[in-house]
Amino acid sequence: MEEEQACTESTTAADSLPPRRRQLCIHCDRPLPVCLCHVLPSTPLPNRTKILIIRHPHESRHKLNTTPLLSKALLNATTISSRRLLRHHLPDPSPPAIYLFPPSPSSPAVTLSQLKSTNLLNYQTTPLLLIVFDATWKHAKEMVRASEGVLKGFAVRVCLDGVDESVEGGSIYDSELVLRKEPFGGCVSTLEAVARCLGIIEPNGDEVQGVLIGVLREMVRLQAGFLKPVNPRIKMLKKSNHKEEEETNEIG
């Protein structure tokens, strides 16, 4: 009886202990099984472009958020947790600036390929400021809308080539792994968007883009080992089988 009571007390005590936290790498701040130190540059890459990332507060809790990797890989990248861009977030005086976001009917955007022919890349004395909004697409739209009063008049809206809202979005390298579904064609993660942009506007853009994309690919590869296989829903299977039967009957 005493042994049974002791066992019960021991079990209760164990249950009351807080769950063990995963050990984090002291350099890249990621869990040890998915540490990325082997692909991150030993010292942050120097970048002439000033990067200002406005990250929605909710994104800091997302396991696949790529913004921290930008701060680890690039020397000149600042992240601010906010729901919108405020005037005091900007350097004084405000340099020539662009912000990355897909176009809308009321706010057209210059594509990266078109950006090459604009005067924005001809500034030699004042580095360009690149503003990025890091959030889910729903929150990012709200953030951009709330920031338009500050952005208007000094920043040019820029988007990646290939943005098409009529095409279903993919994911981070969807040929390799589905991690986060994007809303429409041309949408990518924050890290990839910045990498592509720097590939155009930085003097050593090819090198910078190659390093950043390499980090993203390795993150995706490591994350793949911790995804559980998802079985298709029974209802979906039945519907699919029923559709196949109808098509077979029609052909017959």
mmCIF file of C-alpha atoms in Angstrom:
data_model
loop_
_atom_site.group_PDB
_atom_site.id
_atom_site.type_symbol
_atom_site.label_atom_id
_atom_site.label_comp_id
_atom_site.label_asym_id
_atom_site.label_seq_id
_atom_site.Cartn_x
_atom_site.Cartn_y
_atom_site.Cartn_z
ATOM 1 C CA MET A 1 0.000 0.000 0.000
ATOM 2 C CA GLU A 2 2.859 2.331 0.942
ATOM 3 C CA GLU A 3 4.689 1.405 -2.275
ATOM 4 C CA GLU A 4 1.557 2.199 -4.317
ATOM 5 C CA GLN A 5 1.180 5.581 -2.561
ATOM 6 C CA ALA A 6 4.854 6.440 -3.155
ATOM 7 C CA CYS A 7 4.513 5.536 -6.826
ATOM 8 C CA THR A 8 1.416 7.707 -7.131
ATOM 9 C CA GLU A 9 3.141 10.645 -5.436
ATOM 10 C CA SER A 10 6.170 10.241 -7.721
ATOM 11 C CA THR A 11 3.962 10.212 -10.832
ATOM 12 C CA THR A 12 2.056 13.272 -9.654
ATOM 13 C CA ALA A 13 5.293 15.142 -8.995
ATOM 14 C CA ALA A 14 6.616 14.277 -12.455
ATOM 15 C CA ASP A 15 3.393 15.424 -14.094
ATOM 16 C CA SER A 16 3.587 18.757 -12.302
ATOM 17 C CA LEU A 17 7.073 19.546 -13.662
ATOM 18 C CA PRO A 18 7.160 22.057 -16.506
ATOM 19 C CA PRO A 19 7.918 20.562 -19.956
ATOM 20 C CA ARG A 20 11.593 20.585 -20.904
ATOM 21 C CA ARG A 21 12.431 23.380 -23.317
ATOM 22 C CA ARG A 22 14.336 22.540 -26.456
ATOM 23 C CA GLN A 23 17.986 23.454 -26.394
ATOM 24 C CA LEU A 24 18.799 26.371 -28.663
ATOM 25 C CA CYS A 25 22.020 27.061 -30.501
ATOM 26 C CA ILE A 26 23.753 30.044 -28.886
ATOM 27 C CA HIS A 27 24.765 31.407 -32.294
ATOM 28 C CA CYS A 28 21.747 31.074 -34.600
ATOM 29 C CA ASP A 29 19.103 30.826 -31.821
ATOM 30 C CA ARG A 30 17.472 27.833 -33.482
ATOM 31 C CA PRO A 31 16.785 24.398 -31.917
ATOM 32 C CA LEU A 32 19.923 22.261 -32.107
ATOM 33 C CA PRO A 33 18.444 19.641 -34.488
ATOM 34 C CA VAL A 34 17.775 22.403 -37.063
ATOM 35 C CA CYS A 35 20.819 24.588 -36.367
ATOM 36 C CA LEU A 36 21.901 26.592 -39.440
ATOM 37 C CA CYS A 37 25.336 27.767 -38.340
ATOM 38 C CA HIS A 38 27.004 25.592 -40.981
ATOM 39 C CA VAL A 39 25.375 27.617 -43.796
ATOM 40 C CA LEU A 40 25.242 31.059 -42.185
ATOM 41 C CA PRO A 41 28.255 33.284 -42.934
ATOM 42 C CA SER A 42 30.805 33.318 -40.086
ATOM 43 C CA THR A 43 30.473 37.111 -40.048
ATOM 44 C CA PRO A 44 27.414 38.969 -41.415
ATOM 45 C CA LEU A 45 27.760 39.953 -45.056
ATOM 46 C CA PRO A 46 28.278 43.690 -45.581
ATOM 47 C CA ASN A 47 25.363 45.148 -47.555
ATOM 48 C CA ARG A 48 25.175 48.735 -48.798
ATOM 49 C CA THR A 49 21.377 48.760 -48.872
ATOM 50 C CA LYS A 50 19.774 49.610 -45.542
ATOM 51 C CA ILE A 51 17.126 47.011 -44.747
ATOM 52 C CA LEU A 52 14.265 47.874 -42.397
ATOM 53 C CA ILE A 53 11.951 44.967 -41.558
ATOM 54 C CA ILE A 54 8.633 45.797 -39.910
ATOM 55 C CA ARG A 55 7.609 42.495 -38.346
ATOM 56 C CA HIS A 56 4.104 41.889 -37.067
ATOM 57 C CA PRO A 57 4.223 40.915 -33.342
ATOM 58 C CA HIS A 58 2.551 37.575 -34.087
ATOM 59 C CA GLU A 59 5.366 36.527 -36.447
ATOM 60 C CA SER A 60 7.899 36.277 -33.630
ATOM 61 C CA ARG A 61 6.058 33.156 -32.447
ATOM 62 C CA HIS A 62 6.071 31.439 -35.836
ATOM 63 C CA LYS A 63 8.562 28.574 -36.098
ATOM 64 C CA LEU A 64 9.206 29.157 -39.813
ATOM 65 C CA ASN A 65 9.712 32.907 -39.636
ATOM 66 C CA THR A 66 12.794 33.747 -41.701
ATOM 67 C CA THR A 67 13.440 37.312 -40.498
ATOM 68 C CA PRO A 68 15.926 36.315 -37.750
ATOM 69 C CA LEU A 69 18.057 34.615 -40.411
ATOM 70 C CA LEU A 70 18.330 37.901 -42.316
ATOM 71 C CA SER A 71 19.661 39.628 -39.210
ATOM 72 C CA LYS A 72 22.219 36.826 -38.762
ATOM 73 C CA ALA A 73 23.350 36.824 -42.398
ATOM 74 C CA LEU A 74 23.420 40.563 -43.192
ATOM 75 C CA LEU A 75 25.307 43.350 -41.469
ATOM 76 C CA ASN A 76 22.874 46.134 -42.308
ATOM 77 C CA ALA A 77 19.426 44.777 -41.391
ATOM 78 C CA THR A 78 17.165 46.126 -38.652
ATOM 79 C CA THR A 79 13.983 44.466 -37.400
ATOM 80 C CA ILE A 80 11.247 46.392 -35.590
ATOM 81 C CA SER A 81 8.210 44.733 -34.026
ATOM 82 C CA SER A 82 5.194 46.840 -34.990
ATOM 83 C CA ARG A 83 1.835 46.692 -36.754
ATOM 84 C CA ARG A 84 2.771 49.609 -39.041
ATOM 85 C CA LEU A 85 5.624 51.813 -40.145
ATOM 86 C CA LEU A 86 5.961 54.959 -38.039
ATOM 87 C CA ARG A 87 7.881 58.103 -38.863
ATOM 88 C CA HIS A 88 10.393 57.609 -36.045
ATOM 89 C CA HIS A 89 11.326 54.180 -37.449
ATOM 90 C CA LEU A 90 12.984 55.913 -40.402
ATOM 91 C CA PRO A 91 16.497 57.364 -40.471
ATOM 92 C CA ASP A 92 16.703 61.159 -40.530
ATOM 93 C CA PRO A 93 16.853 62.510 -43.168
ATOM 94 C CA SER A 94 14.915 59.838 -45.036
ATOM 95 C CA PRO A 95 17.034 58.299 -47.829
ATOM 96 C CA PRO A 96 15.628 57.189 -51.205
ATOM 97 C CA ALA A 97 13.489 54.165 -50.396
ATOM 98 C CA ILE A 98 11.536 51.247 -51.828
ATOM 99 C CA TYR A 99 9.142 48.879 -50.105
ATOM 100 C CA LEU A 100 8.385 45.335 -51.173
ATOM 101 C CA PHE A 101 4.742 44.455 -51.685
ATOM 102 C CA PRO A 102 2.545 43.161 -54.530
ATOM 103 C CA PRO A 103 0.583 45.791 -56.489
ATOM 104 C CA SER A 104 -3.069 46.663 -55.977
ATOM 105 C CA PRO A 105 -5.544 48.516 -58.239
ATOM 106 C CA SER A 106 -4.954 51.730 -56.284
ATOM 107 C CA SER A 107 -1.207 51.201 -55.725
ATOM 108 C CA PRO A 108 0.733 49.932 -58.757
ATOM 109 C CA ALA A 109 4.232 48.595 -58.250
ATOM 110 C CA VAL A 110 7.489 48.600 -60.183
ATOM 111 C CA THR A 111 8.866 45.113 -60.816
ATOM 112 C CA LEU A 112 12.442 44.258 -59.931
ATOM 113 C CA SER A 113 13.382 43.982 -63.590
ATOM 114 C CA GLN A 114 11.910 47.459 -64.217
ATOM 115 C CA LEU A 115 13.749 48.832 -61.193
ATOM 116 C CA LYS A 116 17.062 48.506 -63.050
ATOM 117 C CA SER A 117 16.100 51.299 -65.437
ATOM 118 C CA THR A 118 14.965 53.780 -62.765
ATOM 119 C CA ASN A 119 17.006 56.518 -61.115
ATOM 120 C CA LEU A 120 16.653 54.799 -57.744
ATOM 121 C CA LEU A 121 19.681 52.614 -58.420
ATOM 122 C CA ASN A 122 21.827 55.535 -59.546
ATOM 123 C CA TYR A 123 22.369 56.989 -56.084
ATOM 124 C CA GLN A 124 26.084 56.841 -55.311
ATOM 125 C CA THR A 125 26.328 58.839 -52.082
ATOM 126 C CA THR A 126 23.159 57.830 -50.209
ATOM 127 C CA PRO A 127 22.428 54.103 -49.808
ATOM 128 C CA LEU A 128 18.954 52.901 -50.731
ATOM 129 C CA LEU A 129 16.515 52.004 -47.943
ATOM 130 C CA LEU A 130 14.592 48.742 -48.440
ATOM 131 C CA ILE A 131 11.437 48.439 -46.301
ATOM 132 C CA VAL A 132 9.896 44.993 -45.846
ATOM 133 C CA PHE A 133 6.682 44.003 -44.072
ATOM 134 C CA ASP A 134 6.930 40.598 -42.410
ATOM 135 C CA ALA A 135 3.582 39.011 -41.537
ATOM 136 C CA THR A 136 0.898 36.703 -42.846
ATOM 137 C CA TRP A 137 -0.542 38.080 -46.086
ATOM 138 C CA LYS A 138 -3.704 39.166 -44.306
ATOM 139 C CA HIS A 139 -1.782 41.071 -41.660
ATOM 140 C CA ALA A 140 0.754 42.404 -44.181
ATOM 141 C CA LYS A 141 -2.031 44.044 -46.210
ATOM 142 C CA GLU A 142 -3.314 45.710 -43.048
ATOM 143 C CA MET A 143 0.201 46.863 -42.159
ATOM 144 C CA VAL A 144 0.859 48.369 -45.581
ATOM 145 C CA ARG A 145 -2.533 50.094 -45.574
ATOM 146 C CA ALA A 146 -1.826 51.546 -42.126
ATOM 147 C CA SER A 147 1.649 52.693 -43.250
ATOM 148 C CA GLU A 148 0.660 54.386 -46.499
ATOM 149 C CA GLY A 149 0.535 57.825 -44.863
ATOM 150 C CA VAL A 150 4.237 57.516 -44.004
ATOM 151 C CA LEU A 151 5.282 55.745 -47.210
ATOM 152 C CA LYS A 152 3.536 58.148 -49.565
ATOM 153 C CA GLY A 153 5.808 60.646 -51.193
ATOM 154 C CA PHE A 154 9.194 59.124 -50.408
ATOM 155 C CA ALA A 155 9.057 55.351 -51.034
ATOM 156 C CA VAL A 156 8.423 53.463 -54.285
ATOM 157 C CA ARG A 157 6.378 50.265 -54.214
ATOM 158 C CA VAL A 158 8.305 47.349 -55.727
ATOM 159 C CA CYS A 159 7.228 43.758 -56.364
ATOM 160 C CA LEU A 160 8.898 40.606 -57.562
ATOM 161 C CA ASP A 161 8.525 39.597 -61.181
ATOM 162 C CA GLY A 162 5.829 36.984 -61.784
ATOM 163 C CA VAL A 163 3.244 38.203 -59.274
ATOM 164 C CA ASP A 164 -0.148 36.990 -60.499
ATOM 165 C CA GLU A 165 -3.238 36.866 -58.282
ATOM 166 C CA SER A 166 -5.069 34.684 -60.808
ATOM 167 C CA VAL A 167 -2.578 31.845 -60.241
ATOM 168 C CA GLU A 168 -2.659 29.644 -57.158
ATOM 169 C CA GLY A 169 0.300 30.240 -54.875
ATOM 170 C CA GLY A 170 2.984 27.684 -54.151
ATOM 171 C CA SER A 171 5.120 27.327 -51.055
ATOM 172 C CA ILE A 172 8.751 27.618 -50.057
ATOM 173 C CA TYR A 173 10.320 25.696 -52.934
ATOM 174 C CA ASP A 174 7.141 23.646 -53.388
ATOM 175 C CA SER A 175 9.015 21.144 -55.585
ATOM 176 C CA GLU A 176 10.923 20.142 -52.454
ATOM 177 C CA LEU A 177 8.543 20.599 -49.552
ATOM 178 C CA VAL A 178 5.260 22.213 -48.650
ATOM 179 C CA LEU A 179 5.879 24.345 -45.566
ATOM 180 C CA ARG A 180 3.748 27.465 -45.923
ATOM 181 C CA LYS A 181 1.128 27.892 -48.609
ATOM 182 C CA GLU A 182 1.312 31.238 -50.388
ATOM 183 C CA PRO A 183 -1.889 33.038 -51.460
ATOM 184 C CA PHE A 184 -1.035 33.485 -55.156
ATOM 185 C CA GLY A 185 1.726 33.177 -57.728
ATOM 186 C CA GLY A 186 4.880 35.191 -57.131
ATOM 187 C CA CYS A 187 4.521 35.360 -53.354
ATOM 188 C CA VAL A 188 7.528 34.100 -51.388
ATOM 189 C CA SER A 189 8.970 34.172 -47.875
ATOM 190 C CA THR A 190 10.480 37.361 -46.474
ATOM 191 C CA LEU A 191 14.002 35.985 -46.740
ATOM 192 C CA GLU A 192 13.616 34.980 -50.386
ATOM 193 C CA ALA A 193 12.002 38.307 -51.306
ATOM 194 C CA VAL A 194 14.888 40.244 -49.752
ATOM 195 C CA ALA A 195 17.419 37.923 -51.394
ATOM 196 C CA ARG A 196 15.950 38.492 -54.857
ATOM 197 C CA CYS A 197 15.796 42.239 -54.310
ATOM 198 C CA LEU A 198 19.396 42.478 -53.105
ATOM 199 C CA GLY A 199 20.426 40.395 -56.092
ATOM 200 C CA ILE A 200 19.356 43.346 -58.239
ATOM 201 C CA ILE A 201 20.342 46.390 -56.186
ATOM 202 C CA GLU A 202 23.542 45.340 -54.391
ATOM 203 C CA PRO A 203 26.939 45.698 -56.136
ATOM 204 C CA ASN A 204 27.728 42.070 -55.197
ATOM 205 C CA GLY A 205 24.091 41.024 -55.507
ATOM 206 C CA ASP A 206 24.701 37.556 -56.948
ATOM 207 C CA GLU A 207 26.887 36.595 -53.999
ATOM 208 C CA VAL A 208 24.477 37.946 -51.377
ATOM 209 C CA GLN A 209 21.467 36.317 -53.026
ATOM 210 C CA GLY A 210 23.295 32.984 -53.306
ATOM 211 C CA VAL A 211 24.138 32.931 -49.596
ATOM 212 C CA LEU A 212 20.606 33.835 -48.483
ATOM 213 C CA ILE A 213 18.914 31.326 -50.785
ATOM 214 C CA GLY A 214 21.367 28.661 -49.588
ATOM 215 C CA VAL A 215 20.335 29.334 -45.980
ATOM 216 C CA LEU A 216 16.654 29.099 -46.909
ATOM 217 C CA ARG A 217 17.111 25.834 -48.802
ATOM 218 C CA GLU A 218 18.925 24.276 -45.857
ATOM 219 C CA MET A 219 16.211 25.429 -43.448
ATOM 220 C CA VAL A 220 13.615 23.756 -45.665
ATOM 221 C CA ARG A 221 15.684 20.556 -45.922
ATOM 222 C CA LEU A 222 16.149 20.261 -42.164
ATOM 223 C CA GLN A 223 12.511 21.057 -41.423
ATOM 224 C CA ALA A 224 11.420 18.271 -43.768
ATOM 225 C CA GLY A 225 12.728 15.673 -41.356
ATOM 226 C CA PHE A 226 10.277 16.767 -38.656
ATOM 227 C CA LEU A 227 7.078 16.857 -40.691
ATOM 228 C CA LYS A 228 4.576 14.088 -40.112
ATOM 229 C CA PRO A 229 2.959 12.522 -43.172
ATOM 230 C CA VAL A 230 -0.593 13.735 -43.652
ATOM 231 C CA ASN A 231 -3.185 11.211 -44.790
ATOM 232 C CA PRO A 232 -5.856 12.495 -47.171
ATOM 233 C CA ARG A 233 -9.291 12.964 -45.651
ATOM 234 C CA ILE A 234 -11.714 10.074 -46.173
ATOM 235 C CA LYS A 235 -14.396 12.357 -47.612
ATOM 236 C CA MET A 236 -11.955 13.732 -50.136
ATOM 237 C CA LEU A 237 -10.929 10.218 -51.143
ATOM 238 C CA LYS A 238 -14.547 9.180 -51.640
ATOM 239 C CA LYS A 239 -15.262 12.283 -53.685
ATOM 240 C CA SER A 240 -12.157 11.706 -55.803
ATOM 241 C CA ASN A 241 -13.026 8.033 -56.381
ATOM 242 C CA HIS A 242 -16.608 8.937 -57.265
ATOM 243 C CA LYS A 243 -15.389 11.502 -59.800
ATOM 244 C CA GLU A 244 -13.054 8.925 -61.373
ATOM 245 C CA GLU A 245 -15.944 6.443 -61.650
ATOM 246 C CA GLU A 246 -18.119 9.047 -63.400
ATOM 247 C CA GLU A 247 -15.338 9.867 -65.855
ATOM 248 C CA THR A 248 -14.840 6.159 -66.572
ATOM 249 C CA ASN A 249 -18.565 5.663 -67.205
ATOM 250 C CA GLU A 250 -18.632 8.659 -69.539
ATOM 251 C CA ILE A 251 -15.680 7.306 -71.537
ATOM 252 C CA GLY A 252 -17.245 3.856 -71.691
#
